PDB file of C-alpha atoms in Angstrom:
ATOM      1  CA  MET A1175       0.000   0.000   0.000  1.00 82.00           C
ATOM      2  CA  SER A1176       1.366   3.430  -0.926  1.00 90.00           C
ATOM      3  CA  ARG A1177       1.852   6.211   1.610  1.00 91.00           C
ATOM      4  CA  ILE A1178      -1.040   8.238   0.268  1.00 92.00           C
ATOM      5  CA  ASP A1179      -3.329   5.206   0.512  1.00 93.00           C
ATOM      6  CA  LEU A1180      -2.194   4.652   4.109  1.00 93.00           C
ATOM      7  CA  VAL A1181      -2.833   8.290   4.947  1.00 94.00           C
ATOM      8  CA  LYS A1182      -6.278   8.375   3.329  1.00 94.00           C
ATOM      9  CA  ALA A1183      -7.269   5.206   5.179  1.00 94.00           C
ATOM     10  CA  ALA A1184      -6.004   6.681   8.461  1.00 94.00           C
ATOM     11  CA  VAL A1185      -8.030   9.859   7.965  1.00 93.00           C
ATOM     12  CA  ASP A1186     -11.122   7.794   7.099  1.00 93.00           C
ATOM     13  CA  GLU A1187     -10.748   5.465  10.068  1.00 93.00           C
ATOM     14  CA  GLN A1188      -9.118   7.560  12.797  1.00 91.00           C
ATOM     15  CA  LEU A1189      -9.600  11.269  12.092  1.00 89.00           C
ATOM     16  CA  ASP A1190     -13.094  11.431  10.632  1.00 86.00           C
ATOM     17  CA  ASP A1191     -14.728  12.894  13.751  1.00 90.00           C
ATOM     18  CA  SER A1192     -15.651  16.592  13.440  1.00 92.00           C
ATOM     19  CA  TYR A1193     -13.696  17.464  16.588  1.00 94.00           C
ATOM     20  CA  ASP A1194     -10.552  15.721  15.336  1.00 95.00           C
ATOM     21  CA  LEU A1195     -10.867  17.404  11.951  1.00 94.00           C
ATOM     22  CA  LEU A1196     -11.281  20.813  13.589  1.00 95.00           C
ATOM     23  CA  ALA A1197      -8.176  20.145  15.671  1.00 96.00           C
ATOM     24  CA  MET A1198      -6.248  19.229  12.533  1.00 96.00           C
ATOM     25  CA  ARG A1199      -7.475  22.453  10.870  1.00 94.00           C
ATOM     26  CA  ILE A1200      -6.194  24.462  13.832  1.00 95.00           C
ATOM     27  CA  LEU A1201      -2.903  22.564  14.141  1.00 95.00           C
ATOM     28  CA  PHE A1202      -2.166  22.744  10.408  1.00 94.00           C
ATOM     29  CA  PRO A1203      -3.780  25.951   9.123  1.00 91.00           C
ATOM     30  CA  PRO A1204      -3.810  26.617   5.398  1.00 85.00           C
ATOM     31  CA  ASP A1205      -1.104  28.938   4.087  1.00 83.00           C
ATOM     32  CA  ARG A1206      -3.606  31.569   3.003  1.00 80.00           C
ATOM     33  CA  PRO A1207      -6.898  30.993   4.778  1.00 74.00           C
ATOM     34  CA  GLU A1208      -9.758  32.872   3.182  1.00 75.00           C
ATOM     35  CA  VAL A1209     -11.661  32.995   6.478  1.00 77.00           C
ATOM     36  CA  GLU A1210     -10.377  32.765  10.049  1.00 88.00           C
ATOM     37  CA  ILE A1211     -11.294  29.511  11.773  1.00 91.00           C
ATOM     38  CA  LYS A1212     -13.323  31.359  14.411  1.00 92.00           C
ATOM     39  CA  GLN A1213     -15.463  32.900  11.672  1.00 90.00           C
ATOM     40  CA  GLU A1214     -15.827  29.508   9.946  1.00 89.00           C
ATOM     41  CA  ILE A1215     -17.245  28.036  13.149  1.00 92.00           C
ATOM     42  CA  LYS A1216     -19.559  31.029  13.714  1.00 91.00           C
ATOM     43  CA  ASP A1217     -20.839  30.672  10.151  1.00 89.00           C
ATOM     44  CA  LEU A1218     -21.951  27.133  10.987  1.00 89.00           C
ATOM     45  CA  TYR A1219     -24.715  28.531  13.201  1.00 87.00           C
ATOM     46  CA  VAL A1220     -26.308  30.050  10.100  1.00 84.00           C
ATOM     47  CA  TYR A1221     -25.126  27.509   7.524  1.00 84.00           C
ATOM     48  CA  PRO A1222     -24.780  24.189   9.369  1.00 85.00           C
ATOM     49  CA  GLU A1223     -24.753  22.250   6.096  1.00 83.00           C
ATOM     50  CA  ARG A1224     -21.228  23.550   5.489  1.00 85.00           C
ATOM     51  CA  LEU A1225     -20.021  21.127   8.139  1.00 85.00           C
ATOM     52  CA  LYS A1226     -21.095  18.194   5.978  1.00 83.00           C
ATOM     53  CA  THR A1227     -19.939  19.682   2.701  1.00 79.00           C
ATOM     54  CA  GLY A1228     -17.277  22.341   2.245  1.00 83.00           C
ATOM     55  CA  TYR A1229     -15.646  22.585   5.643  1.00 87.00           C
ATOM     56  CA  ARG A1230     -15.499  18.848   6.250  1.00 88.00           C
ATOM     57  CA  ASP A1231     -13.901  18.227   2.850  1.00 89.00           C
ATOM     58  CA  GLU A1232     -11.430  21.069   3.404  1.00 90.00           C
ATOM     59  CA  TRP A1233     -10.521  19.844   6.891  1.00 92.00           C
ATOM     60  CA  ARG A1234     -10.093  16.255   5.652  1.00 93.00           C
ATOM     61  CA  ALA A1235      -7.757  17.522   2.916  1.00 93.00           C
ATOM     62  CA  ILE A1236      -5.747  19.457   5.532  1.00 94.00           C
ATOM     63  CA  ALA A1237      -5.514  16.333   7.723  1.00 95.00           C
ATOM     64  CA  THR A1238      -4.415  14.238   4.749  1.00 95.00           C
ATOM     65  CA  ARG A1239      -1.700  16.727   3.750  1.00 94.00           C
ATOM     66  CA  ALA A1240      -0.506  17.082   7.337  1.00 95.00           C
ATOM     67  CA  LEU A1241      -0.172  13.337   7.833  1.00 95.00           C
ATOM     68  CA  PHE A1242       1.520  12.848   4.476  1.00 94.00           C
ATOM     69  CA  ARG A1243       4.049  15.616   5.188  1.00 93.00           C
ATOM     70  CA  ASN A1244       4.761  14.868   8.850  1.00 93.00           C
ATOM     71  CA  ALA A1245       4.170  11.198   9.614  1.00 93.00           C
ATOM     72  CA  PHE A1246       7.071   9.618   7.763  1.00 91.00           C
ATOM     73  CA  GLY A1247      10.113  11.197   9.392  1.00 87.00           C
ATOM     74  CA  ASP A1248      11.864   8.071  10.691  1.00 86.00           C
ATOM     75  CA  HIS A1249      13.266   6.489   7.551  1.00 87.00           C
ATOM     76  CA  TRP A1250      14.363   3.298   9.306  1.00 91.00           C
ATOM     77  CA  ARG A1251      10.770   2.483  10.348  1.00 90.00           C
ATOM     78  CA  SER A1252       8.107   1.077   8.091  1.00 92.00           C
ATOM     79  CA  ASP A1253       5.497   3.494   6.728  1.00 92.00           C
ATOM     80  CA  GLU A1254       2.806   1.785   8.808  1.00 93.00           C
ATOM     81  CA  ASP A1255       4.853   2.131  11.994  1.00 95.00           C
ATOM     82  CA  ASN A1256       5.672   5.779  11.270  1.00 94.00           C
ATOM     83  CA  LEU A1257       2.015   6.570  10.652  1.00 94.00           C
ATOM     84  CA  ASP A1258       0.858   4.708  13.768  1.00 95.00           C
ATOM     85  CA  ARG A1259       3.389   6.532  15.936  1.00 95.00           C
ATOM     86  CA  TYR A1260       2.421   9.921  14.518  1.00 96.00           C
ATOM     87  CA  LEU A1261      -1.289   9.222  14.961  1.00 96.00           C
ATOM     88  CA  SER A1262      -0.596   8.198  18.563  1.00 96.00           C
ATOM     89  CA  PHE A1263       1.247  11.473  19.116  1.00 96.00           C
ATOM     90  CA  LEU A1264      -1.676  13.418  17.649  1.00 96.00           C
ATOM     91  CA  ARG A1265      -4.294  11.539  19.708  1.00 94.00           C
ATOM     92  CA  GLU A1266      -2.394  11.548  23.005  1.00 95.00           C
ATOM     93  CA  GLN A1267      -0.724  14.961  22.933  1.00 96.00           C
ATOM     94  CA  ALA A1268      -1.362  17.352  20.053  1.00 96.00           C
ATOM     95  CA  ILE A1269      -5.151  17.100  19.700  1.00 95.00           C
ATOM     96  CA  PRO A1270      -5.927  17.211  23.457  1.00 96.00           C
ATOM     97  CA  ARG A1271      -3.624  20.242  23.838  1.00 97.00           C
ATOM     98  CA  CYS A1272      -5.295  21.902  20.839  1.00 96.00           C
ATOM     99  CA  VAL A1273      -8.749  21.304  22.340  1.00 96.00           C
ATOM    100  CA  HIS A1274      -7.628  22.708  25.683  1.00 96.00           C
ATOM    101  CA  GLU A1275      -6.124  25.829  24.086  1.00 96.00           C
ATOM    102  CA  ASN A1276      -9.155  26.429  21.833  1.00 96.00           C
ATOM    103  CA  ILE A1277     -11.975  25.214  24.062  1.00 96.00           C
ATOM    104  CA  ASP A1278     -14.390  27.968  22.970  1.00 95.00           C
ATOM    105  CA  LEU A1279     -14.179  26.894  19.317  1.00 95.00           C
ATOM    106  CA  PHE A1280     -14.803  23.275  20.258  1.00 96.00           C
ATOM    107  CA  ARG A1281     -17.778  24.269  22.407  1.00 95.00           C
ATOM    108  CA  MET A1282     -19.252  26.221  19.493  1.00 94.00           C
ATOM    109  CA  LEU A1283     -18.727  23.205  17.244  1.00 94.00           C
ATOM    110  CA  GLY A1284     -20.508  21.053  19.824  1.00 93.00           C
ATOM    111  CA  GLU A1285     -23.458  23.445  19.844  1.00 91.00           C
ATOM    112  CA  VAL A1286     -23.657  23.359  16.050  1.00 90.00           C
ATOM    113  CA  LEU A1287     -23.496  19.556  16.045  1.00 90.00           C
ATOM    114  CA  ALA A1288     -26.315  19.451  18.621  1.00 89.00           C
ATOM    115  CA  ILE A1289     -28.414  21.743  16.424  1.00 82.00           C
ATOM    116  CA  VAL A1290     -27.730  19.630  13.331  1.00 80.00           C
ATOM    117  CA  ARG A1291     -28.646  16.420  15.174  1.00 79.00           C
ATOM    118  CA  SER A1292     -31.796  17.952  16.668  1.00 73.00           C
ATOM    119  CA  ASP A1293     -35.131  16.621  15.436  1.00 63.00           C
ATOM    120  CA  ASN A1294     -36.709  20.070  15.414  1.00 61.00           C
ATOM    121  CA  ALA A1295     -34.061  21.861  13.329  1.00 53.00           C
ATOM    122  CA  ILE A1296     -35.222  22.871   9.862  1.00 56.00           C
ATOM    123  CA  ALA A1297     -32.844  23.822   7.079  1.00 55.00           C
ATOM    124  CA  PHE A1298     -34.132  26.429   4.665  1.00 51.00           C
ATOM    125  CA  PRO A1299     -32.973  26.663   1.052  1.00 54.00           C
ATOM    126  CA  ASP A1300     -30.043  29.045   0.845  1.00 59.00           C
ATOM    127  CA  PRO A1301     -31.493  32.194  -0.861  1.00 65.00           C
ATOM    128  CA  LYS A1302     -34.755  32.015   1.036  1.00 62.00           C
ATOM    129  CA  ARG A1303     -32.986  31.290   4.304  1.00 61.00           C
ATOM    130  CA  ARG A1304     -30.869  34.401   3.974  1.00 64.00           C
ATOM    131  CA  ALA A1305     -33.970  36.530   3.400  1.00 70.00           C
ATOM    132  CA  LEU A1306     -35.743  34.966   6.370  1.00 66.00           C
ATOM    133  CA  MET A1307     -32.672  35.281   8.591  1.00 66.00           C
ATOM    134  CA  LYS A1308     -32.449  38.999   7.756  1.00 72.00           C
ATOM    135  CA  ILE A1309     -36.054  39.433   8.843  1.00 77.00           C
ATOM    136  CA  ILE A1310     -35.585  37.449  12.059  1.00 74.00           C
ATOM    137  CA  TRP A1311     -32.127  38.786  12.972  1.00 71.00           C
ATOM    138  CA  PRO A1312     -31.470  42.068  11.148  1.00 74.00           C
ATOM    139  CA  GLU A1313     -27.846  43.051  10.971  1.00 69.00           C
ATOM    140  CA  LYS A1314     -26.818  45.908  13.235  1.00 62.00           C
ATOM    141  CA  GLY A1315     -26.712  49.229  11.468  1.00 54.00           C
ATOM    142  CA  SER A1316     -28.836  48.084   8.519  1.00 49.00           C
ATOM    143  CA  ARG A1317     -31.840  50.179   9.541  1.00 47.00           C
TER     144      ARG A1317
END
């Protein structure tokens, strides 16, 4: 199995949780982020579907790149052993520290996940939702 196949399988099996993916996004930020991570999480309150589509795909790609670039440093070990050791480091040290240092972002993500999983949450089509949201919660200074 090639390295990229190992990495993709690891992301699928071990880093597919939204909290883990958020931690990977924080630990390995894109070179030129279009939106700050705090704003991305805030946007999920209004557009929770982004968690299943755009953000999740972006965060999975970040996790894949990070593992591919960083997990294979010990050349005398097998690729599988290198990847296992790096994943252990992430799970035992890096991700818990990231959660601790960014607890507010993880709490907001938890709230969004609770809303998404709620039986009484209704998603409106995008253009109509924006119009309705402006009526319900007008932006400050727009009157």
